[in-house]
Amino acid sequence: MTTTRRRFSTLALALAVGLTTMAGATAEQAAPKEFRIGYQKVGLIVVARQQGTIEKRLAPAGTKVRWVEFQAGPPLLEALNAGGIDFGYTGDAPPIFSQAAGGNLVYVSASAPSGDGEGIVVKAESPIHTVADLKGRTVAVGRGTSAHNLLVAALEKAGLAFSDIKPAYLLPADAGSAFANNSVEAWSIWDPYLALAQARNDTRILATSGQVHDVSAFFLANKTFAEAHPGVVTSALAGLSEAADWADTHRDQVAQALADVTGIPYAIQKVAADRTQFGVRPLSDAILSSQQTTADRFYRLGLIPRAIRVRDAVWTPPRS
């Protein structure tokens, strides 16, 4: 993305969500003492933490930021619903599962598409050469994660039903071990675990998210918190936009920051950083329609208990 396009994206986001400074947020309650952000050790959210861009925007009002780590999106959404955190970042699937369960969440913005940073991988010596070859095979995947959606969509594109495979529902750490010791035959996963699997094992990628569908990850907030403190949410989005602009032109430093917080070697994080698109985008009709398609797919497969309307969970910030 060029500098001009990045600036336009940031401006568009600002116009769409009506970014305000904390000092001017007179319509909301008094600024909270603490803003709790749920994060996974991936992508833009790590950059924002390392750069302190959100902290700088909230400091004038005396609001401190506390970072709470999660291994995957579903437990992060559980904490968001319970009020254990105020804000978070996950892939496309977790908020759908949460909304279907009556979760107290709102979508506040979208990230750039996941592209090739998420994929379905097999060992190089595996007889599985296409997604269609997964029929009857055991595939590791995190239940309710973006990789779960990738797997379902890839199977459908290949003419298979989800019931044609044997899912092994595992979080990344356990899935990585199962893949390494051949307890599963394939793994649907996101970076940096995808890059790690590629580096540690002789592997082949069957399909990436960019090849299968155009989906986004999302920035989400606890609905009660967002209604009470809209200025905090919009300030956080502004800080994330600032971090995205920086990350897009400093990928070496992004890789080093990710290596520092994860312990995953720089060379592996560099692979992940180089194929990551950094950005904070308004919730356009196209983005919401894509997310609705995912929600409808999960309901049709019986993976969520009821049909949902994604737009019912979209946050509308107050006018400044």
Coordinates of C-alpha atoms in Angstrom, one line a residue:
M1 CA 0.0 0.0 0.0
T2 CA 1.4 3.4 -0.9
T3 CA 1.8 6.2 1.5
T4 CA -1.0 8.1 -0.2
R5 CA -3.3 5.1 0.1
R6 CA -2.4 4.7 3.8
R7 CA -3.2 8.3 4.5
F8 CA -6.5 8.0 2.6
S9 CA -7.4 4.9 4.6
T10 CA -6.7 6.6 7.9
L11 CA -8.7 9.6 6.9
A12 CA -11.6 7.5 5.7
L13 CA -11.6 5.6 9.1
A14 CA -11.5 8.9 11.0
L15 CA -14.5 10.2 9.0
A16 CA -16.4 7.0 9.4
V17 CA -16.1 6.6 13.1
G18 CA -15.9 10.2 14.0
L19 CA -12.6 10.1 15.9
T20 CA -12.5 12.5 18.9
T21 CA -10.0 13.4 21.5
M22 CA -10.6 12.3 25.0
A23 CA -10.8 15.9 26.1
G24 CA -13.7 16.6 23.7
A25 CA -15.7 13.5 24.6
T26 CA -18.3 15.3 26.7
A27 CA -21.2 13.0 25.9
E28 CA -19.7 10.0 27.7
Q29 CA -19.0 9.1 31.3
A30 CA -15.9 10.2 33.1
A31 CA -12.8 8.6 31.6
P32 CA -12.1 5.1 33.1
K33 CA -8.9 4.6 35.1
E34 CA -8.0 1.5 33.0
F35 CA -8.6 0.3 29.5
R36 CA -8.1 -3.5 29.2
I37 CA -7.1 -4.8 25.7
G38 CA -7.2 -8.5 24.9
Y39 CA -4.6 -9.5 22.3
Q40 CA -2.9 -12.4 20.7
K41 CA 0.8 -12.2 19.9
V42 CA 0.2 -11.5 16.2
G43 CA 0.1 -8.6 13.8
L44 CA -1.0 -5.0 14.3
I45 CA -2.1 -5.3 17.9
V46 CA 1.5 -6.2 19.0
V47 CA 2.9 -3.3 17.0
A48 CA 0.5 -0.9 18.7
R49 CA 1.5 -2.2 22.1
Q50 CA 5.2 -1.9 21.3
Q51 CA 4.8 1.6 19.9
G52 CA 2.6 2.8 22.7
T53 CA 0.3 4.5 20.3
I54 CA -2.9 3.8 22.2
E55 CA -1.3 4.7 25.6
K56 CA -0.3 8.1 24.2
R57 CA -3.8 8.9 23.1
L58 CA -5.4 8.0 26.4
A59 CA -2.7 9.5 28.7
P60 CA -4.2 13.1 28.7
A61 CA -7.4 11.7 30.4
G62 CA -5.4 9.6 32.9
T63 CA -6.5 6.3 31.5
K64 CA -4.0 3.5 31.8
V65 CA -3.9 0.6 29.3
R66 CA -3.6 -3.0 30.5
W67 CA -2.8 -5.7 28.0
V68 CA -4.3 -9.2 28.5
E69 CA -2.9 -12.1 26.4
F70 CA -4.9 -14.9 24.9
Q71 CA -3.8 -17.9 22.7
A72 CA -6.8 -17.6 20.4
G73 CA -10.0 -15.6 19.6
P74 CA -12.7 -17.7 21.3
P75 CA -11.3 -17.3 24.9
L76 CA -10.7 -13.6 24.2
L77 CA -14.3 -13.2 23.2
E78 CA -15.4 -15.0 26.4
A79 CA -13.5 -12.5 28.4
L80 CA -14.9 -9.6 26.4
N81 CA -18.5 -10.8 27.0
A82 CA -17.9 -11.3 30.7
G83 CA -16.4 -7.8 31.1
G84 CA -13.0 -9.1 31.9
I85 CA -11.6 -7.0 29.0
D86 CA -13.0 -3.9 27.2
F87 CA -11.5 -4.2 23.7
G88 CA -9.9 -6.9 21.6
Y89 CA -8.8 -8.2 18.2
T90 CA -9.7 -11.5 16.6
G91 CA -10.3 -13.2 13.3
D92 CA -13.6 -13.4 11.6
A93 CA -15.2 -16.5 13.2
P94 CA -15.0 -15.8 17.0
P95 CA -17.4 -12.8 17.0
I96 CA -19.9 -14.8 15.1
F97 CA -19.9 -17.6 17.7
S98 CA -20.0 -15.0 20.5
Q99 CA -23.0 -13.1 18.9
A100 CA -24.8 -16.4 18.3
A101 CA -24.4 -17.2 22.0
G102 CA -25.8 -13.7 23.0
G103 CA -22.4 -12.2 23.7
N104 CA -22.2 -8.5 24.8
L105 CA -20.0 -7.4 22.0
V106 CA -19.9 -4.8 19.1
Y107 CA -17.8 -4.6 16.0
V108 CA -15.9 -1.3 15.9
S109 CA -13.6 -1.7 12.9
A110 CA -12.0 -4.2 10.6
S111 CA -8.4 -5.0 9.8
A112 CA -6.8 -5.6 6.4
P113 CA -7.6 -9.0 4.8
S114 CA -5.7 -12.0 6.1
G115 CA -4.4 -13.0 2.7
D116 CA -1.6 -15.6 2.7
G117 CA -1.0 -15.3 6.5
E118 CA -3.5 -18.1 7.1
G119 CA -3.4 -21.5 5.5
I120 CA -4.0 -25.3 5.5
V121 CA -0.7 -27.1 5.7
V122 CA 0.4 -30.8 5.3
K123 CA 3.7 -32.5 5.5
A124 CA 5.7 -32.5 2.3
E125 CA 5.7 -36.4 2.1
S126 CA 1.9 -36.5 2.7
P127 CA -0.2 -38.2 0.0
I128 CA -2.6 -35.2 0.4
H129 CA -2.0 -32.8 -2.5
T130 CA -5.2 -30.9 -2.8
V131 CA -8.0 -29.8 -0.5
A132 CA -10.2 -32.4 -2.0
D133 CA -7.7 -35.1 -0.8
L134 CA -8.6 -34.1 2.8
K135 CA -11.7 -36.3 2.6
G136 CA -11.7 -38.8 5.5
R137 CA -8.5 -37.1 7.0
T138 CA -7.9 -35.7 10.4
V139 CA -7.4 -31.9 10.4
A140 CA -6.3 -29.9 13.4
V141 CA -8.1 -26.6 13.7
G142 CA -9.2 -24.2 16.5
R143 CA -12.9 -24.4 17.0
G144 CA -14.6 -21.1 16.3
T145 CA -11.4 -19.5 14.9
S146 CA -10.7 -17.8 11.6
A147 CA -8.8 -20.9 10.6
H148 CA -12.0 -22.9 11.2
N149 CA -13.8 -20.6 8.7
L150 CA -10.9 -21.1 6.2
L151 CA -11.1 -24.8 6.5
V152 CA -14.9 -24.9 6.0
A153 CA -14.8 -22.5 3.0
A154 CA -11.9 -24.4 1.4
L155 CA -13.7 -27.7 1.7
E156 CA -16.9 -26.2 0.1
K157 CA -14.8 -24.8 -2.7
A158 CA -13.3 -28.2 -3.3
G159 CA -16.8 -29.8 -3.4
L160 CA -16.6 -31.4 0.1
A161 CA -18.7 -31.0 3.1
F162 CA -17.3 -30.3 6.6
S163 CA -18.6 -33.7 7.6
D164 CA -16.2 -35.3 5.0
I165 CA -13.2 -34.6 7.3
K166 CA -12.4 -35.4 10.9
P167 CA -11.8 -32.2 12.8
A168 CA -9.4 -32.2 15.7
Y169 CA -10.3 -29.1 17.7
L170 CA -7.0 -27.9 19.2
L171 CA -5.6 -24.6 20.1
P172 CA -2.3 -23.6 18.4
A173 CA 0.2 -25.0 20.9
D174 CA -1.4 -28.4 21.0
A175 CA -2.2 -28.4 17.3
G176 CA 1.4 -27.7 16.5
S177 CA 2.6 -30.7 18.6
A178 CA 0.0 -32.9 17.0
F179 CA 1.0 -31.9 13.5
A180 CA 4.7 -32.3 14.3
N181 CA 4.2 -35.9 15.6
N182 CA 1.8 -36.9 12.9
S183 CA -1.2 -37.3 15.2
V184 CA -3.1 -35.2 12.6
E185 CA -2.7 -35.2 8.9
A186 CA -3.3 -31.5 8.2
W187 CA -3.5 -28.2 10.1
S188 CA -5.5 -25.1 9.4
I189 CA -3.7 -22.2 11.1
W190 CA -2.7 -18.5 11.0
D191 CA 0.7 -16.7 11.3
P192 CA 3.1 -16.9 13.0
Y193 CA 2.2 -20.5 13.7
L194 CA 1.9 -21.1 9.9
A195 CA 5.3 -19.7 9.3
L196 CA 6.7 -21.7 12.3
A197 CA 5.2 -24.9 10.8
Q198 CA 6.8 -24.1 7.5
A199 CA 10.2 -23.5 9.1
R200 CA 10.2 -26.5 11.5
N201 CA 8.7 -29.1 9.2
D202 CA 9.1 -30.0 5.5
T203 CA 5.6 -28.8 4.6
R204 CA 3.3 -27.9 1.7
I205 CA 0.4 -25.4 1.8
L206 CA -2.8 -26.7 0.3
A207 CA -4.6 -23.3 0.3
T208 CA -4.4 -19.9 1.9
S209 CA -7.2 -17.6 3.0
G210 CA -6.3 -15.2 0.1
Q211 CA -6.9 -18.0 -2.4
V212 CA -10.2 -19.1 -0.8
H213 CA -12.1 -16.0 0.3
D214 CA -11.8 -12.3 1.1
V215 CA -12.3 -12.0 4.8
S216 CA -11.2 -9.6 7.5
A217 CA -10.2 -9.8 11.2
F218 CA -12.0 -7.4 13.5
F219 CA -11.5 -4.9 16.4
L220 CA -14.2 -5.5 18.9
A221 CA -15.4 -3.9 22.1
N222 CA -17.6 -4.9 25.0
K223 CA -20.9 -3.3 24.1
T224 CA -21.6 -1.8 27.6
F225 CA -18.1 -0.3 27.7
A226 CA -18.3 1.2 24.2
E227 CA -21.6 2.9 25.0
A228 CA -20.3 4.3 28.2
H229 CA -16.9 5.4 26.8
P230 CA -17.0 6.0 23.1
G231 CA -14.1 8.4 23.2
V232 CA -11.8 5.6 24.6
V233 CA -12.8 3.3 21.7
T234 CA -12.3 5.9 19.0
S235 CA -9.0 6.9 20.5
A236 CA -7.9 3.3 20.5
L237 CA -8.8 3.0 16.8
A238 CA -6.8 6.2 16.0
G239 CA -3.8 4.7 17.9
L240 CA -4.1 1.5 15.9
S241 CA -4.3 3.4 12.6
E242 CA -1.1 5.2 13.5
A243 CA 0.6 1.9 14.3
A244 CA -0.6 0.5 11.0
D245 CA 0.9 3.3 9.0
W246 CA 4.2 2.8 10.8
A247 CA 4.2 -0.9 10.4
D248 CA 3.6 -0.9 6.7
T249 CA 7.0 0.8 6.1
H250 CA 8.9 -0.8 9.0
R251 CA 8.5 -4.5 8.5
D252 CA 11.9 -5.4 9.8
Q253 CA 11.2 -3.7 13.1
V254 CA 7.7 -5.3 13.2
A255 CA 9.3 -8.7 12.8
Q256 CA 11.7 -7.9 15.6
A257 CA 8.9 -6.6 17.9
L258 CA 7.0 -9.8 17.3
A259 CA 10.0 -12.0 17.9
D260 CA 10.6 -10.1 21.2
V261 CA 7.1 -10.8 22.5
T262 CA 6.7 -14.3 21.2
G263 CA 10.1 -15.9 21.5
I264 CA 9.7 -17.1 17.9
P265 CA 12.9 -16.4 15.9
Y266 CA 13.2 -13.2 13.9
A267 CA 13.6 -15.0 10.6
I268 CA 10.2 -16.7 11.1
Q269 CA 8.5 -13.6 12.2
K270 CA 9.9 -11.8 9.2
V271 CA 8.1 -14.2 6.9
A272 CA 4.9 -13.5 8.7
A273 CA 5.4 -9.7 8.8
D274 CA 6.2 -9.6 5.1
R275 CA 2.9 -11.2 4.1
T276 CA 0.8 -9.3 6.6
Q277 CA -1.4 -6.4 5.4
F278 CA -1.5 -3.7 8.0
G279 CA -4.6 -1.5 8.2
V280 CA -7.7 -0.3 10.1
R281 CA -10.8 -0.1 7.9
P282 CA -14.3 1.1 8.4
L283 CA -17.0 -1.5 8.5
S284 CA -18.1 -1.2 4.8
D285 CA -21.1 -3.0 3.3
A286 CA -18.7 -5.4 1.5
I287 CA -17.0 -6.3 4.7
L288 CA -20.2 -6.9 6.6
S289 CA -21.7 -8.9 3.7
S290 CA -18.7 -11.2 3.7
Q291 CA -19.0 -11.6 7.5
Q292 CA -22.7 -12.4 7.1
T293 CA -21.9 -15.1 4.5
T294 CA -19.6 -16.7 7.1
A295 CA -22.3 -16.5 9.8
D296 CA -24.8 -18.0 7.5
R297 CA -22.4 -20.8 6.6
F298 CA -21.8 -21.7 10.2
Y299 CA -25.5 -21.7 11.0
R300 CA -26.2 -24.0 8.0
L301 CA -23.6 -26.4 9.2
G302 CA -25.0 -26.4 12.7
L303 CA -21.8 -24.9 14.2
I304 CA -23.8 -22.0 15.8
P305 CA -27.1 -22.5 17.6
R306 CA -29.1 -19.8 15.8
A307 CA -29.1 -17.5 12.8
I308 CA -27.7 -14.1 13.4
R309 CA -27.7 -10.7 11.7
V310 CA -24.1 -9.4 11.9
R311 CA -25.2 -5.8 11.5
D312 CA -27.1 -6.0 14.8
A313 CA -23.7 -6.1 16.5
V314 CA -22.1 -3.1 14.7
W315 CA -21.3 -0.2 16.9
T316 CA -22.5 3.3 15.9
P317 CA -20.3 5.9 17.6
P318 CA -21.9 9.1 18.7
R319 CA -21.5 12.2 16.6
S320 CA -18.7 14.5 17.9

